[in-house]
Amino acid sequence: MAGCLNALKHFRCVKRFPKLLTPADRCLSQTCSSHDPIRRFISENTEVVVGKSLTPEIKLRLFTPGCRFWKEKPELWPFDDPYWAIYWPGGQALSRYLLDHPDVCRGRAVLDVGSGCGASAISARLCGAAHVVANDIDPVAAVVTHMNSDLNDVEPPVSVTNSIIGSDPEGFDLILLGDMFYDESLANSLHSWLDSCIKTHGTNVLIGDPGRAQFEEHGIRKFLHHLTRFKLPECVREENYGLTSSDVWYYRPEF
């Protein structure tokens, strides 16, 4: 896509969302014949990537330089911008942290917001989470998440493609957000919504981010507890404008 990474680096757009897990949302979690053409198209235009990330144990279908749409004209891509086709560094750090600390997820209900390729949701499954919901407003991302779950021999998460930000998602013990603080307006919405989730339901929140300015300069930072920093592999640095590390934060606002 005329340098797929360059086209996508400025980052995924996010959409607002109402009520969680309606019957219509749930049907997106089923592998149905209507998704078969999309699955075939994704299979033909991505590659299975193993070992070139912070989570070498996870297999993912992604864009690589060998894929047609890495350099193809963007207007030829038939779906919304494929942000799911990149394994972003914040999501890598978040997934690595979960795999290193499985007790964070084990037996819990987990919501992965802006789930993209599904790596964090898959990591939660691998860690023994009792229930996992992957939320991304791109329906193709939901299909990809199911394909990636199959690659990793885990039960696919429930996929929700209407926006959850601003809703009241009851019943989740843990909310995951990787690479979501890339826009000031979105960051403000997330801050307000996460505060509400924590104060109303006592939800735990983990955030993965490689140090983008929109995150570092936002007011939410003073409420975050730093958990760990991961040094990014060289290939990930090259793909992400020289970012060298990615951090995981625990969010606990003042009451």
mmCIF file of C-alpha atoms in Angstrom, residues 114-199:
data_model
loop_
_atom_site.group_PDB
_atom_site.id
_atom_site.type_symbol
_atom_site.label_atom_id
_atom_site.label_comp_id
_atom_site.label_asym_id
_atom_site.label_seq_id
_atom_site.Cartn_x
_atom_site.Cartn_y
_atom_site.Cartn_z
ATOM 1 C CA GLY A 114 -8.746 -1.779 19.887
ATOM 2 C CA SER A 115 -7.778 -5.415 19.533
ATOM 3 C CA GLY A 116 -6.438 -5.303 15.950
ATOM 4 C CA CYS A 117 -4.773 -8.597 15.052
ATOM 5 C CA GLY A 118 -5.979 -10.085 18.346
ATOM 6 C CA ALA A 119 -2.554 -10.738 19.892
ATOM 7 C CA SER A 120 -3.438 -9.503 23.386
ATOM 8 C CA ALA A 121 -6.752 -11.340 23.379
ATOM 9 C CA ILE A 122 -4.932 -14.498 22.259
ATOM 10 C CA SER A 123 -2.337 -13.983 24.992
ATOM 11 C CA ALA A 124 -5.136 -13.720 27.554
ATOM 12 C CA ARG A 125 -6.545 -17.013 26.271
ATOM 13 C CA LEU A 126 -3.139 -18.657 26.483
ATOM 14 C CA CYS A 127 -2.880 -17.450 30.090
ATOM 15 C CA GLY A 128 -6.138 -19.140 31.045
ATOM 16 C CA ALA A 129 -8.608 -16.248 31.011
ATOM 17 C CA ALA A 130 -12.142 -17.511 31.643
ATOM 18 C CA HIS A 131 -13.769 -15.143 29.141
ATOM 19 C CA VAL A 132 -12.202 -12.876 26.516
ATOM 20 C CA VAL A 133 -13.816 -10.188 24.380
ATOM 21 C CA ALA A 134 -11.883 -8.601 21.506
ATOM 22 C CA ASN A 135 -13.262 -5.186 20.530
ATOM 23 C CA ASP A 136 -12.311 -3.562 17.243
ATOM 24 C CA ILE A 137 -14.625 -1.519 15.055
ATOM 25 C CA ASP A 138 -13.244 -3.085 11.879
ATOM 26 C CA PRO A 139 -15.215 -6.289 11.127
ATOM 27 C CA VAL A 140 -12.252 -7.613 9.139
ATOM 28 C CA ALA A 141 -10.162 -7.427 12.319
ATOM 29 C CA ALA A 142 -12.690 -9.750 13.949
ATOM 30 C CA VAL A 143 -12.219 -12.283 11.146
ATOM 31 C CA VAL A 144 -8.431 -11.961 11.387
ATOM 32 C CA THR A 145 -8.561 -12.442 15.159
ATOM 33 C CA HIS A 146 -10.398 -15.723 14.637
ATOM 34 C CA MET A 147 -7.867 -16.814 12.031
ATOM 35 C CA ASN A 148 -4.995 -15.932 14.356
ATOM 36 C CA SER A 149 -6.685 -17.785 17.209
ATOM 37 C CA ASP A 150 -6.833 -20.877 15.010
ATOM 38 C CA LEU A 151 -3.120 -20.479 14.234
ATOM 39 C CA ASN A 152 -2.378 -20.528 17.960
ATOM 40 C CA ASP A 153 -4.780 -23.345 18.842
ATOM 41 C CA VAL A 154 -6.891 -21.272 21.216
ATOM 42 C CA GLU A 155 -10.622 -20.687 21.396
ATOM 43 C CA PRO A 156 -11.395 -17.423 19.573
ATOM 44 C CA PRO A 157 -12.560 -14.547 21.758
ATOM 45 C CA VAL A 158 -16.004 -13.063 21.428
ATOM 46 C CA SER A 159 -15.569 -10.317 18.812
ATOM 47 C CA VAL A 160 -17.457 -7.047 19.234
ATOM 48 C CA THR A 161 -17.307 -4.534 16.412
ATOM 49 C CA ASN A 162 -19.406 -1.689 17.747
ATOM 50 C CA SER A 163 -17.653 0.835 19.944
ATOM 51 C CA ILE A 164 -17.403 0.182 23.655
ATOM 52 C CA ILE A 165 -15.864 3.486 24.715
ATOM 53 C CA GLY A 166 -18.475 5.373 26.685
ATOM 54 C CA SER A 167 -20.548 2.265 27.424
ATOM 55 C CA ASP A 168 -20.916 0.487 30.765
ATOM 56 C CA PRO A 169 -19.155 -2.862 30.218
ATOM 57 C CA GLU A 170 -20.100 -4.821 33.331
ATOM 58 C CA GLY A 171 -18.474 -8.066 34.299
ATOM 59 C CA PHE A 172 -14.889 -7.486 33.174
ATOM 60 C CA ASP A 173 -12.031 -7.941 35.611
ATOM 61 C CA LEU A 174 -9.401 -6.549 33.247
ATOM 62 C CA ILE A 175 -9.363 -4.083 30.335
ATOM 63 C CA LEU A 176 -6.401 -4.085 27.938
ATOM 64 C CA LEU A 177 -5.441 -1.149 25.702
ATOM 65 C CA GLY A 178 -2.470 -1.309 23.367
ATOM 66 C CA ASP A 179 -1.437 1.689 21.232
ATOM 67 C CA MET A 180 -4.735 3.499 21.816
ATOM 68 C CA PHE A 181 -3.391 6.859 23.021
ATOM 69 C CA TYR A 182 -2.407 8.260 19.650
ATOM 70 C CA ASP A 183 -4.959 11.083 19.421
ATOM 71 C CA GLU A 184 -5.767 13.730 22.036
ATOM 72 C CA SER A 185 -9.534 13.561 21.599
ATOM 73 C CA LEU A 186 -9.551 9.777 21.827
ATOM 74 C CA ALA A 187 -7.201 9.890 24.824
ATOM 75 C CA ASN A 188 -9.626 12.226 26.609
ATOM 76 C CA SER A 189 -12.538 9.884 25.896
ATOM 77 C CA LEU A 190 -10.556 6.887 27.097
ATOM 78 C CA HIS A 191 -9.493 8.667 30.265
ATOM 79 C CA SER A 192 -13.083 9.511 31.201
ATOM 80 C CA TRP A 193 -14.406 6.072 30.283
ATOM 81 C CA LEU A 194 -11.684 4.150 32.130
ATOM 82 C CA ASP A 195 -12.266 6.258 35.235
ATOM 83 C CA SER A 196 -15.924 5.293 35.094
ATOM 84 C CA CYS A 197 -15.164 1.587 34.598
ATOM 85 C CA ILE A 198 -12.797 1.546 37.541
ATOM 86 C CA LYS A 199 -14.984 3.563 39.912
#
